[in-house]
CSV table of C-alpha atoms in Angstrom, one decimal:
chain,number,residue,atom,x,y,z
A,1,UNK,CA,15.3,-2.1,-10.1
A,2,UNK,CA,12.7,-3.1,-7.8
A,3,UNK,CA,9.5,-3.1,-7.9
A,4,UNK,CA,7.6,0.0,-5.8
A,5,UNK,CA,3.9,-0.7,-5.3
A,6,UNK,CA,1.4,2.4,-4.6
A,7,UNK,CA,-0.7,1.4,-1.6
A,8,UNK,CA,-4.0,2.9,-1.0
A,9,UNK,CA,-5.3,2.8,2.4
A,10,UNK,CA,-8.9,1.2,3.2
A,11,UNK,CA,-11.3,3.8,5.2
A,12,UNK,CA,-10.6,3.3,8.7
A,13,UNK,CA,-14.3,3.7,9.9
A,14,UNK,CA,-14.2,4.6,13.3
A,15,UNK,CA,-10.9,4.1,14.1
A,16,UNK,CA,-8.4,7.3,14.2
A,17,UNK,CA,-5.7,4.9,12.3
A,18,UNK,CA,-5.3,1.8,10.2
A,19,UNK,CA,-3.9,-1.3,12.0
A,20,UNK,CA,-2.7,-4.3,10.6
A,21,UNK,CA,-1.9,-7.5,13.2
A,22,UNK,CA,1.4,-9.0,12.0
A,23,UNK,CA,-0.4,-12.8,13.4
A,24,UNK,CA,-1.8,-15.3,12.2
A,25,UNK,CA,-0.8,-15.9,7.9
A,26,UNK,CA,2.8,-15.2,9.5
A,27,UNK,CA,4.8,-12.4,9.3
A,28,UNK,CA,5.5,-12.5,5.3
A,29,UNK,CA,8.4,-9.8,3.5
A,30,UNK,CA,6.9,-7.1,2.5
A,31,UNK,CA,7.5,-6.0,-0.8
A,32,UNK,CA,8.8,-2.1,-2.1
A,33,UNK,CA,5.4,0.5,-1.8
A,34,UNK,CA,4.5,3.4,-0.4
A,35,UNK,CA,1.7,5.6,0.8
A,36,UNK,CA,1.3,9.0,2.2
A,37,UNK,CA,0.2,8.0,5.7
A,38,UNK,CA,3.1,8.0,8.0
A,39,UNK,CA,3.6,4.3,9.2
A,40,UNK,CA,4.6,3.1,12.9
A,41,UNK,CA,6.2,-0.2,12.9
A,42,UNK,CA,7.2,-2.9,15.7
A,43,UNK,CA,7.8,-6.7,14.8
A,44,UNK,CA,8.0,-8.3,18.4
A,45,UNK,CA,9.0,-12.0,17.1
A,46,UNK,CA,12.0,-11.2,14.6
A,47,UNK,CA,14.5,-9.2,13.9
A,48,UNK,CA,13.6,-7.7,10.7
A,49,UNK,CA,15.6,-5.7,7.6
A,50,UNK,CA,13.7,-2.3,6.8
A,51,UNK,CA,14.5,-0.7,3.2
A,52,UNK,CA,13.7,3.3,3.0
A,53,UNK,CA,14.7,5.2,0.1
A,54,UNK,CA,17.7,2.7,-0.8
A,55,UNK,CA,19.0,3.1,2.5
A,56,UNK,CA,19.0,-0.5,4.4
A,57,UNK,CA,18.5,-0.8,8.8
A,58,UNK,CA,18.6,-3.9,10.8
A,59,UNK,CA,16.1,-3.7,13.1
A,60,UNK,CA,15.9,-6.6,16.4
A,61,UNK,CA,13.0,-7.7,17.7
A,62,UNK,CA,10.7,-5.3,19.3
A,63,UNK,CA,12.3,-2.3,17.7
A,64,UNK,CA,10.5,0.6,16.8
A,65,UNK,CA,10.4,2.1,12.9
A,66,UNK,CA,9.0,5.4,11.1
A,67,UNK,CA,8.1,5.3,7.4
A,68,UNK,CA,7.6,9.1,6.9
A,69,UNK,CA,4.6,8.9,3.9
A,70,UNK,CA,6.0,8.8,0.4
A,71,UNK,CA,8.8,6.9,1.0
A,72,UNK,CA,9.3,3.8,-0.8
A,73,UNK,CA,10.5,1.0,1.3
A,74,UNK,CA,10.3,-2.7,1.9
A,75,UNK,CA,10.6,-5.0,5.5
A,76,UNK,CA,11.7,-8.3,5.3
A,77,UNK,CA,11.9,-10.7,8.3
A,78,UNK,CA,14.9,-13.2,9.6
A,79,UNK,CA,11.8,-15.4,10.5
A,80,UNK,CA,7.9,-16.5,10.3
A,81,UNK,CA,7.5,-18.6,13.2
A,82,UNK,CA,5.5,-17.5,16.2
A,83,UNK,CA,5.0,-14.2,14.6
A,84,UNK,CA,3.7,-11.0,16.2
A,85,UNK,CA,3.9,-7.1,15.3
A,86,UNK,CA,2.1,-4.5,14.2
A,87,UNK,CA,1.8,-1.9,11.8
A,88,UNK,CA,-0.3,1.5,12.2
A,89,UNK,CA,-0.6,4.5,9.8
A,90,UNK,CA,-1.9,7.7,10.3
A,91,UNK,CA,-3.0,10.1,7.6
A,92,UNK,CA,-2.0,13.7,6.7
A,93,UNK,CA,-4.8,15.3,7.1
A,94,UNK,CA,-5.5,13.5,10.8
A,95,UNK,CA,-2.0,14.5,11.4
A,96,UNK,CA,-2.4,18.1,10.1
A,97,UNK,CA,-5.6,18.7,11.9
A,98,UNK,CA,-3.9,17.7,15.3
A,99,UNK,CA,-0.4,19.5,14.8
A,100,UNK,CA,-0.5,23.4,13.3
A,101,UNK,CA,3.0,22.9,12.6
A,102,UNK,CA,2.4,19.6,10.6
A,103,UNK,CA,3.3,21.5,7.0
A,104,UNK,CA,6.3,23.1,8.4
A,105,UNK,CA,8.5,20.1,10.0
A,106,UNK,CA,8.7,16.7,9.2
A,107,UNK,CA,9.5,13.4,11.2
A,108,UNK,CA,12.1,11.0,12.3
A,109,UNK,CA,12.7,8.1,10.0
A,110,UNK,CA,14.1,4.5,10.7
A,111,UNK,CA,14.3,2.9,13.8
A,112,UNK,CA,13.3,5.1,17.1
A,113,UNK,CA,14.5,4.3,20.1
A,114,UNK,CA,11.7,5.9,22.4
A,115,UNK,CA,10.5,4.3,25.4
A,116,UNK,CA,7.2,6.3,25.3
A,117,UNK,CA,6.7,5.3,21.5
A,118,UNK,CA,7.6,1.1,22.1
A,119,UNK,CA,4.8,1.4,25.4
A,120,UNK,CA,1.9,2.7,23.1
A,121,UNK,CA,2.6,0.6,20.1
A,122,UNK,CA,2.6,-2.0,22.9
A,123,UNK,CA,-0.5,-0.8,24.9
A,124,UNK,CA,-2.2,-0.3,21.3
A,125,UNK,CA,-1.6,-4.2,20.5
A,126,UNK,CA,-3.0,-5.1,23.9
A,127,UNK,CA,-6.3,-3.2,23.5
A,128,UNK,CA,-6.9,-4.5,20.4
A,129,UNK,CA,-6.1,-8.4,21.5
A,130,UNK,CA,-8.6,-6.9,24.6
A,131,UNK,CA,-11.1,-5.7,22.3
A,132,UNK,CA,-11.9,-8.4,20.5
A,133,UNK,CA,-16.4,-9.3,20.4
A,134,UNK,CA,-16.9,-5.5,22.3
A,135,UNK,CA,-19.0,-3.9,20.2
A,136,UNK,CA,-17.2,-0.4,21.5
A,137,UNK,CA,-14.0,-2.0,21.6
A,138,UNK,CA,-13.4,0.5,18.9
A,139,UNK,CA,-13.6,3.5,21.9
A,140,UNK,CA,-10.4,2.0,23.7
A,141,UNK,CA,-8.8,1.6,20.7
A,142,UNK,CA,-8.9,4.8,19.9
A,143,UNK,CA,-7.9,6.1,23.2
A,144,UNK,CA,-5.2,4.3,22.6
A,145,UNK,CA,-4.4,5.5,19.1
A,146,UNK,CA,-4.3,8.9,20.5
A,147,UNK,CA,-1.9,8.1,23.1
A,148,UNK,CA,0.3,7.1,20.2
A,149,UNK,CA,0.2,9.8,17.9
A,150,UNK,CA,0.5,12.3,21.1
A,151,UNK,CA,3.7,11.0,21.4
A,152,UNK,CA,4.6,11.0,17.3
A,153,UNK,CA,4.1,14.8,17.6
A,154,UNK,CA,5.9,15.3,21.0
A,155,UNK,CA,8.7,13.1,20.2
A,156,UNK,CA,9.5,12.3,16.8
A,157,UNK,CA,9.3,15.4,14.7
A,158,UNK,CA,12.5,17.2,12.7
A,159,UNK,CA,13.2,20.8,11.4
A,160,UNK,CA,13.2,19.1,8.0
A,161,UNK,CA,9.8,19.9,6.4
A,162,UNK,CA,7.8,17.4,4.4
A,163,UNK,CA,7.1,18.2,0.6
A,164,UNK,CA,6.5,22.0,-0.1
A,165,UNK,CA,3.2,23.0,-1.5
A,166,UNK,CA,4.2,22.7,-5.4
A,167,UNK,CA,4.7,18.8,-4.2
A,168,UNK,CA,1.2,19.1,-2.4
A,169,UNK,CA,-0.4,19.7,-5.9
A,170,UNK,CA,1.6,16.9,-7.7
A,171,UNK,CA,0.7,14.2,-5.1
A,172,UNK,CA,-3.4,15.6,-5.8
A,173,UNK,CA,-3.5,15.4,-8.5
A,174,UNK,CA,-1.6,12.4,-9.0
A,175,UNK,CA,-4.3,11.2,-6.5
A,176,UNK,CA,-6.8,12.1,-8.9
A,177,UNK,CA,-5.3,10.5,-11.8
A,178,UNK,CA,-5.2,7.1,-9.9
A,179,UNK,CA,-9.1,7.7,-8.8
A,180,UNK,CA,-10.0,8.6,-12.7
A,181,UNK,CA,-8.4,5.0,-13.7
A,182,UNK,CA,-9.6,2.9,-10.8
A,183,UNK,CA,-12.9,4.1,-12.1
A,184,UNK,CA,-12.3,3.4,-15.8
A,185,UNK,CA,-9.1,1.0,-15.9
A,186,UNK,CA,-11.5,-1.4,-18.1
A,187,UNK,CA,-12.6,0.8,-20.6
A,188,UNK,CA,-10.1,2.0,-23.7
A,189,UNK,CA,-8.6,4.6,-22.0
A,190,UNK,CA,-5.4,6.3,-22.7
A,191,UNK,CA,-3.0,9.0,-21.6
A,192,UNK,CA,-4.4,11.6,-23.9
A,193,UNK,CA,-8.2,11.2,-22.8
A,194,UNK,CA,-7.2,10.9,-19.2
A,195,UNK,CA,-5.0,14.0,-19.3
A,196,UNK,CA,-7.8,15.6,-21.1
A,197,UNK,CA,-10.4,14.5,-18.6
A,198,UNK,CA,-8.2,15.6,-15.6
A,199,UNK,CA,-7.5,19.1,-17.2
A,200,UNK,CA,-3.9,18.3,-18.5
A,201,UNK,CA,-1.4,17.8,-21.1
A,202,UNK,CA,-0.5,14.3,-21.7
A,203,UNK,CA,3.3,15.2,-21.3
A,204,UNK,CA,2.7,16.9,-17.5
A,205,UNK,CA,0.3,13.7,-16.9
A,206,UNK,CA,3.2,11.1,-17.8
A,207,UNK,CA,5.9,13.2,-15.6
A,208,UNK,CA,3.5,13.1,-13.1
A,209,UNK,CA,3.1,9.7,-12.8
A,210,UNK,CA,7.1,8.8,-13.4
A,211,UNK,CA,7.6,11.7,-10.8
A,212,UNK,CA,4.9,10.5,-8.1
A,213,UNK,CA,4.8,7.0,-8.7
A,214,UNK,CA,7.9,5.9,-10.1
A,215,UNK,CA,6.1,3.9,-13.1
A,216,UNK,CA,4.8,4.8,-16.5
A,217,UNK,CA,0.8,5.3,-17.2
A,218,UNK,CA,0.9,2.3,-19.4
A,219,UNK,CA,2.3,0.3,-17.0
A,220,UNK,CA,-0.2,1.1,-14.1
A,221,UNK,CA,-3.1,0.5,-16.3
A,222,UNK,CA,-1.9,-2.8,-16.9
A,223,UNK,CA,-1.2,-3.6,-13.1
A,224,UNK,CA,-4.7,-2.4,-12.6
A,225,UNK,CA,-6.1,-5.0,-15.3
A,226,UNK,CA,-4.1,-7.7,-14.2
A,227,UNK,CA,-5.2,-7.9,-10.4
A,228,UNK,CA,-8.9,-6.8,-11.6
A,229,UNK,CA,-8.3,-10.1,-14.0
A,230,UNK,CA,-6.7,-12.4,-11.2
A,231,UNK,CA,-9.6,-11.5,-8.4
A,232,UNK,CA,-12.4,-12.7,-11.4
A,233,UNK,CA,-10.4,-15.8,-12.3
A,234,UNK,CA,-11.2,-18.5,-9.3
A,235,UNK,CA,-15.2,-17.9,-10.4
A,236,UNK,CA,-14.7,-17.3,-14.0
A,237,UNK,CA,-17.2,-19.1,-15.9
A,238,UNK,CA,-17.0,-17.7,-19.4
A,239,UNK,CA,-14.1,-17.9,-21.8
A,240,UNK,CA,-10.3,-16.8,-21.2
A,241,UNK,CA,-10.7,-14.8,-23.9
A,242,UNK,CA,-13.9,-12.9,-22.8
A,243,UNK,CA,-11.7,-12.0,-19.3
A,244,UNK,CA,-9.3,-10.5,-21.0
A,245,UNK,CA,-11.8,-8.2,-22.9
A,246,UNK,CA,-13.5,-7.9,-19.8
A,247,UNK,CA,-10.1,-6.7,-18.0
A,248,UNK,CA,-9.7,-4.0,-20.6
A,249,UNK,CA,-6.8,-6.0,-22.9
A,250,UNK,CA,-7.3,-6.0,-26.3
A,251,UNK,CA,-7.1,-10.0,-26.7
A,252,UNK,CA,-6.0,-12.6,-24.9
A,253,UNK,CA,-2.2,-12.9,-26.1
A,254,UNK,CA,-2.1,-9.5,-24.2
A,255,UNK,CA,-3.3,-10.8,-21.7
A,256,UNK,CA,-1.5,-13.9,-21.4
A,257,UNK,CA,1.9,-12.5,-22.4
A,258,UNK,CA,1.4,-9.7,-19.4
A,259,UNK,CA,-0.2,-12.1,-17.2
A,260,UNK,CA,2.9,-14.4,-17.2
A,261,UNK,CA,5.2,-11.6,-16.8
A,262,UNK,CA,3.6,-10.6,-13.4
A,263,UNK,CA,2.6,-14.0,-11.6
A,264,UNK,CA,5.2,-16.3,-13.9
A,265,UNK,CA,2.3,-18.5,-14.6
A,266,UNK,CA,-0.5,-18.2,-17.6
A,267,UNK,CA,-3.8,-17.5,-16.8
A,268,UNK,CA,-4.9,-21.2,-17.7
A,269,UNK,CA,-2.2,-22.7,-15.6
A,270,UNK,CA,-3.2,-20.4,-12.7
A,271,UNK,CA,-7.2,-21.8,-13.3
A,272,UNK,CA,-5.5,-25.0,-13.5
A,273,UNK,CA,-3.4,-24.7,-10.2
A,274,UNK,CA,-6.1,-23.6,-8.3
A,275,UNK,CA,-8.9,-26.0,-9.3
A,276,UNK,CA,-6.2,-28.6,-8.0
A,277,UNK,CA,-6.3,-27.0,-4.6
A,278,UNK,CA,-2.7,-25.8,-5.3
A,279,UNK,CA,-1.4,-21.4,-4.7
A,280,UNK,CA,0.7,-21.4,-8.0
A,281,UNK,CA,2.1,-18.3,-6.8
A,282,UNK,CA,2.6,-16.5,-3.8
A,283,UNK,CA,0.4,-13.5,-2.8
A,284,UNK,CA,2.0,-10.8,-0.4
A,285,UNK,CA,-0.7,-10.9,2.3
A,286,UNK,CA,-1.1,-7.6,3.7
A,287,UNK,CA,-0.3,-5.3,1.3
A,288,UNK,CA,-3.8,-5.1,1.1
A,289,UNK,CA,-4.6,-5.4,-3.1
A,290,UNK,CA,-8.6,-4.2,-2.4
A,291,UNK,CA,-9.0,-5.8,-6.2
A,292,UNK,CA,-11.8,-3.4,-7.0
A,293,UNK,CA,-13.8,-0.5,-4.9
A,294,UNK,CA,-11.5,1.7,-5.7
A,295,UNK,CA,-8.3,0.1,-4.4
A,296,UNK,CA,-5.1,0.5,-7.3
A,297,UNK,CA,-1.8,-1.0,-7.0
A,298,UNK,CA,1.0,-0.5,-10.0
A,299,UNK,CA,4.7,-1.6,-10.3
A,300,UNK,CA,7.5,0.8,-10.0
A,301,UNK,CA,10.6,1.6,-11.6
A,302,UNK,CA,12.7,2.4,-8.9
C-alpha cells in the first residue's frame, strides 16, 4: 500500500490561511498525506490526477478541488513546465469560529465546479503576486482569504457531518501524542512510557495511532529520526556513528539499514552525493518536512 504522510501545518502568522504558490521548483506529484485543515486546490498549468480516499478524479487545468481534512490523498500532474497553482488550507477551528453549523455538516469533496470558488482562488493568487515587498500586503491578502472561505461556507457545504465528537477526542489526542514525540523522538522512548506520559494504555495508544494515522508507533518514531538525521547530515562534522546515536537509533546498522529503506541510498553515499554537488534522491518539495520545531512527518500503511 502506499505510503500516507501526516502533515502538520506551519503557523500562518497573520494570514487567515496557509498558501502554497505551485511556481517556481515546478509543480512536483504530491505524495499520499493528510491534515485536518480543509484544502482548496487549482493547478492552472496542467491537468492534474487527484487521489482521495482511494477514489481517483481527473482534474484539467484550472479546475477547482476540496480535500475535506483527514483525508488521505495524493495529486499528481500530466506536466511541470510553465507551472502555476495554488494550494490554500484553512483550519477547523478558523472554520468553526466562522460557521456555527461547522460540527454539524460537512463539505463537498473533489473537483467543484463553482464560478464564485475558481474567481477567489484566482483573485487570491493575484493579490498575493500584487503583494509582493508591501509590508501590509498581508491586509489584502486576507481580505481576500475571506472572500474565499465566504464562499466555502455559502457554497460548498453537505448534510454529511464531519467526524462525531468520540472522533474529535481520537484526533486530540492523537495530536498530543505526535507533540509528546516531536519533543522527545531522540531520547529512548517507547510505547509504554509515552502511553504512560499521555495518560493511556499502550494498547489504546497503538490503536490510536493505526486508527488516526494509518502507521504503527514504531514506525513514526523512526520516520521522525530519519528526516531529524537527513536535515543534520549536509553539516555533520562528527562521526556517522555519533548521528545515529544523536537521531535516537541504537547504532549505526540501525540506522543505515532504515536509512536505506527510506531514501534507497546509505547515509555515507548520501554525504558522498552531496559533497559532489549531486541530489541522490529526490525531495517532494512542498510537503513541507519542518525537520525540527515541532514539525513530524511518518509513513502510512494505507
Amino acid at each position: 500500500m502506499a505510503e500516507a504522510i501526516w502533515e502538520q501545518m506551519r503557523p500562518t502568522g497573520r494570514l487567515l490561511g496557509n498558501l502554497y504558490i505551485h511556481g517556481e521548483s515546478g509543480i512536483h506529484p504530491v505524495p499520499a498525506h493528510w491534515h485536518p485543515e480543509l484544502e482548496v486546490n487549482c493547478y492552472l498549468s496542467t491537468p492534474v490526477e487527484l487521489v482521495l480516499k482511494g477514489e481517483s478524479f481527473s482534474l484539467p487545468a484550472g479546475a477547482v478541488a476540496l480535500v475535506p481534512g483527514g483525508e488521505v490523498h495524493s495529486l499528481t500532474p500530466h506536466k511541470t513546465d510553465a507551472p502555476e497553482g495554488i494550494s490554500v488550507f484553512f483550519t477547523p477551528a478558523l472554520l468553526r469560529q466562522n460557521d456555527a453549523g461547522f460540527d454539524r455538516t460537512g463539505f463537498l469533496r473533489g473537483p467543484v465546479e463553482n464560478p464564485a470558488l475558481a474567481g477567489a482562488m484566482a483573485a487570491l493568487l493575484a493579490q498575493w503576486r500584487a503583494a509582493a515587498g508591501d509590508p501590509l500586503g498581508h491586509l489584502l491578502l486576507n481580505a481576500r482569504f475571506c472572500e474565499l472561505l465566504h464562499c466555502l461556507l455559502r457554497d460548498c457545504r453537505t448534510a454529511d457531518a464531519p467526524p462525531g465528537e468520540g472522533s474529535v477526542r481520537q484526533w486530540e489526542r492523537c495530536r498530543q501524542a505526535l507533540d509528546f514525540l516531536a519533543g522527545h523522538f531522540r531520547e529512548p522512548v517507547s510505547l509504554e512510557g509515552t502511553a504512560a506520559a499521555l495518560g493511556l494504555s499502550a494498547t489504546h495508544l497503538s490503536r490510536l495511532f493505526r486508527r488516526c494515522l494509518g502507521t504503527g508507533f514504531k514506525a513514526h518514531l523512526q520516520s521522525l529520526r530519519l528526516d531529524w538525521a537527513l536535515g543534520q547530515l549536509d553539516g555533520w562534522e562528527g562521526g556517522l556513528l555519533d548521528l545515529a546515536l544523536a537521531a535516537g537509533f541504537a547504532d549505526y546498522r540501525a540506522f543505515c539499514a532504515a536509512f536505506r529503506r527510506r531514501f534507497g541510498v546509505t547515509p555515507l553515499q548520501y554525504q558522498k552525493g552531496r559533497q559532489m554537488g549531486e541530489e541522490p534522491f529526490s525531495r517532494a518539495p512542498w510537503i513541507g518536512w519542518e525537520r525540527g520545531g515541532g514539525t513530524t512527518t511518518g509513513p502510512g500503511d494505507r
